[in-house]
XYZ file of C-alpha atoms in Angstrom:
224
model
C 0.000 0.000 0.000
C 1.342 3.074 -0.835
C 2.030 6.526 1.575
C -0.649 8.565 0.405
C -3.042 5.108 0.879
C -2.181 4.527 4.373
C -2.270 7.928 5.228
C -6.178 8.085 3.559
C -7.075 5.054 5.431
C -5.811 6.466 9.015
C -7.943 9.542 8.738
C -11.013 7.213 7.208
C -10.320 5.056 10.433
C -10.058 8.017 12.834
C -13.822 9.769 11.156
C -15.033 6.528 11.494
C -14.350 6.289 15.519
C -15.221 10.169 15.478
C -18.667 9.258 14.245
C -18.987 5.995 16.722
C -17.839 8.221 19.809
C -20.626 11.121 18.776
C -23.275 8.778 17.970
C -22.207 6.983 21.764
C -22.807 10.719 22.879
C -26.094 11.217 21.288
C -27.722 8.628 22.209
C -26.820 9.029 25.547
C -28.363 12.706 25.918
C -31.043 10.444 23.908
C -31.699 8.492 27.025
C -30.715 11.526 29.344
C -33.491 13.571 27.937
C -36.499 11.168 27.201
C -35.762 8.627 30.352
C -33.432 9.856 33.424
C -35.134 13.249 33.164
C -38.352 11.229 33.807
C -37.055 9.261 36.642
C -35.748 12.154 38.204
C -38.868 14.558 37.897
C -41.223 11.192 39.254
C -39.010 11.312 42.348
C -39.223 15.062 42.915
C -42.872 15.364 42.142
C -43.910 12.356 44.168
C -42.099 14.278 47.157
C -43.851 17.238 46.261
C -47.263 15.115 46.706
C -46.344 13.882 49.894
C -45.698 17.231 51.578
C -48.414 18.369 50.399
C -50.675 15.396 51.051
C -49.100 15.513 54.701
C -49.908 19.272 54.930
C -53.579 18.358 54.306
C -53.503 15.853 57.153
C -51.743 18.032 59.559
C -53.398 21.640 58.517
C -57.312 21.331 59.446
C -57.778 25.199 58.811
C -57.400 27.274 55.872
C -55.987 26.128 52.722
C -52.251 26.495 51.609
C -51.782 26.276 48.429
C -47.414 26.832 48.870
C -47.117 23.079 47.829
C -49.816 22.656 45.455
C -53.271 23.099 45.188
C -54.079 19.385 44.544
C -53.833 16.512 41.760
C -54.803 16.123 38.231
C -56.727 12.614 37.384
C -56.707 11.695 33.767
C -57.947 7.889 33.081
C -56.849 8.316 29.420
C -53.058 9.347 29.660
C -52.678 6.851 32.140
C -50.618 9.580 33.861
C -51.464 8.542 37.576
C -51.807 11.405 39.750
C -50.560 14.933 38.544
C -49.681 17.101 41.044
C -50.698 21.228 40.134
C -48.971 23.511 41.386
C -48.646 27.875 40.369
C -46.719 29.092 37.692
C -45.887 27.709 34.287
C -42.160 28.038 33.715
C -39.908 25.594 32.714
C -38.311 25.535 36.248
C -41.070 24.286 38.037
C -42.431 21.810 35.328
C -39.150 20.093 35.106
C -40.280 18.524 38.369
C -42.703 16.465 36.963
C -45.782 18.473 37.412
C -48.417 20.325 35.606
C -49.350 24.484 36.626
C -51.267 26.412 36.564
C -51.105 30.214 33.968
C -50.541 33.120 36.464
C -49.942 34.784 32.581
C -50.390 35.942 30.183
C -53.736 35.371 31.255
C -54.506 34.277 35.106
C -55.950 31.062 35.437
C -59.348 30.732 37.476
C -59.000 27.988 40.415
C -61.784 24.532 40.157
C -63.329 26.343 43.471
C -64.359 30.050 41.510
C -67.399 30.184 40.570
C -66.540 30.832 37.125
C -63.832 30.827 34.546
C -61.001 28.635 32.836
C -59.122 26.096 34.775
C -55.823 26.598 32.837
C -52.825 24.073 33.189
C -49.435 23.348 31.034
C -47.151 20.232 31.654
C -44.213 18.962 29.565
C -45.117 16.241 26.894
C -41.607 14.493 26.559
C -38.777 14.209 29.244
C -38.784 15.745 32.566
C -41.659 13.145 33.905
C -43.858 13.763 30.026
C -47.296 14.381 32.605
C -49.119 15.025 29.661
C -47.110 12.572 26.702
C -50.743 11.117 26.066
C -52.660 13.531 25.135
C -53.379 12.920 22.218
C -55.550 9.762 23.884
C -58.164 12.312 25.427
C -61.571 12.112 23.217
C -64.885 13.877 24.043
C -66.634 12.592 27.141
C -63.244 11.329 28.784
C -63.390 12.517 32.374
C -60.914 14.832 34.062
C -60.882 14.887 37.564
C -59.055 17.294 39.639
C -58.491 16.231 43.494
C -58.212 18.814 46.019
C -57.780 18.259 50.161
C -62.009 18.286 50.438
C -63.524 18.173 46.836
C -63.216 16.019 44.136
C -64.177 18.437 40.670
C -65.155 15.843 37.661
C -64.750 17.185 34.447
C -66.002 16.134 30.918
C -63.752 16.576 27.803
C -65.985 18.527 25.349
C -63.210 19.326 22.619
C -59.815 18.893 21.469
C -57.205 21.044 18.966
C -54.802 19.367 18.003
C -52.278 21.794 16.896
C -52.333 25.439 17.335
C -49.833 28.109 17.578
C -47.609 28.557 20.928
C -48.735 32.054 20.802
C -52.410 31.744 20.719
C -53.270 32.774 24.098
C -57.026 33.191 23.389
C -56.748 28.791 24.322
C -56.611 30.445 27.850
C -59.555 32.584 28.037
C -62.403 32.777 30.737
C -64.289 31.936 27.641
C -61.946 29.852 24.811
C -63.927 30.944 22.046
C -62.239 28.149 20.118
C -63.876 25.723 22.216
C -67.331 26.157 20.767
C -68.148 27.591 24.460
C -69.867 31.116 24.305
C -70.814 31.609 27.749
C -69.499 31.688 31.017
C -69.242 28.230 32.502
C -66.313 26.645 34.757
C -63.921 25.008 32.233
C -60.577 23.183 32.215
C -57.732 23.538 29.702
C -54.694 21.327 29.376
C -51.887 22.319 27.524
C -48.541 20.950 26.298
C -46.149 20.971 23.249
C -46.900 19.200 19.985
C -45.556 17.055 17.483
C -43.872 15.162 20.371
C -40.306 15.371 21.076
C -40.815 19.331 19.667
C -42.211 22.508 21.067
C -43.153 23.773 17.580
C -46.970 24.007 18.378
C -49.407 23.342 20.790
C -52.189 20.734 22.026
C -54.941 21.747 23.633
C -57.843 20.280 25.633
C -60.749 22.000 26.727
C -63.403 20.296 29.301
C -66.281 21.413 31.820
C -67.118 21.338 35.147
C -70.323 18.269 35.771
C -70.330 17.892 39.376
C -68.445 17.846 41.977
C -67.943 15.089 45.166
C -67.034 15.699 48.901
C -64.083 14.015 50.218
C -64.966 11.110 52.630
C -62.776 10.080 55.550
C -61.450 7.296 52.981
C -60.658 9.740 50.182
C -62.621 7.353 48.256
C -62.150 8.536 44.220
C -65.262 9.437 42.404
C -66.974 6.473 39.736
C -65.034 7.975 37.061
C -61.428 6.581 38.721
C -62.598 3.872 39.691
């Protein structure tokens, strides 16, 4: 083999083991991203629920609503329990929970008598609360748990993909939802295709009835 060979096939050899070392790399932010970043958020949200499930227990009096405000049931993601607490930014979903809009437009609480029940969570990586989506159909029940009522929602309609900067999905009223009036509605929110944050999916339900909690905490029909 000649010089100029050899030297052709060290530097094919060495791109070669380049390419084997980065694709190594990749898929290891692969698993980083779409797995450990779930295990991770599951173990930080589930201590979340805890303290907050303890401050229940231990706090007979007035609400507080510093570790969440309650839990998110969705039969359809197969999600188990969600927990909600405020604010919407990346640092506080990476925990593995869903919140709730404080803006651009404030999100009403289950207990007001009116308004939009607004709530974002990540679809991929960093515990993916709201991955299935795309499962929810009209009639599905969302039911949102707090320390003394259980609030049953009904999925009424779905968008599949809308624009991250159409904020009118968060309105008292989502006029996009086919709703006119007043009512007390639920919105879920996340990013869309999956494994982007190009667009958004949206899910809009309302408010059927609502259930006391029992000294059992025994779930409504519709989780059961």
């Amino acid at each position: 083999m000649s010089r100029a060979r050899s030297r052709a096939a060290g530097v094919i050899s060495v791109f070669g083991e380049l390419l084997i070392t980065a694709g190594v790399v990749l898929g290891l932010f692969v698993v980083y991203s779409l797995w450990w970043t779930n295990v991770l958020a599951d173990r930080a949200a589930s201590k979340q629920g805890d303290q907050m499930r303890d401050g229940w227990a231990s706090s007979p009096g007035a609400l507080d609503t510093k570790d969440g405000i309650g839990f998110l049931h969705v039969p359809a993601m197969s999600n188990g329990e969600v927990l909600v607490k405020k604010g919407t930014d990346s640092q506080s979903l990476n925990d593995g929970i869903a919140g709730y809009y404080t803006d651009p437009i404030k999100s009403a609480l289950p207990w007001d008598g009116k308004g939009n029940f607004t709530l974002a969570a990540h679809r991929d990586g960093h515990g993916a609360k709201f991955h299935n989506i795309h499962k929810l159909k009209d009639g599905d029940p969302i039911v949102f748990e707090t320390r003394d009522t259980w609030y049953v929602y009904k999925v009424f309609k779905e968008l599949p993909e809308t624009s991250k900067y159409n904020v009118n999905v968060l309105q008292p009223v989502p006029k996009e939802s086919g709703r006119t009036k007043p009512g007390r509605y639920i919105t879920l929110t996340t990013c869309t295709p999956v494994y982007t944050s190009d667009f958004r999916y949206i899910v809009w339900g309302e408010l059927v009835r609502t259930q006391k909690v029992d000294a059992d905490r025994t779930p409504p029909a519709e989780l059961r």
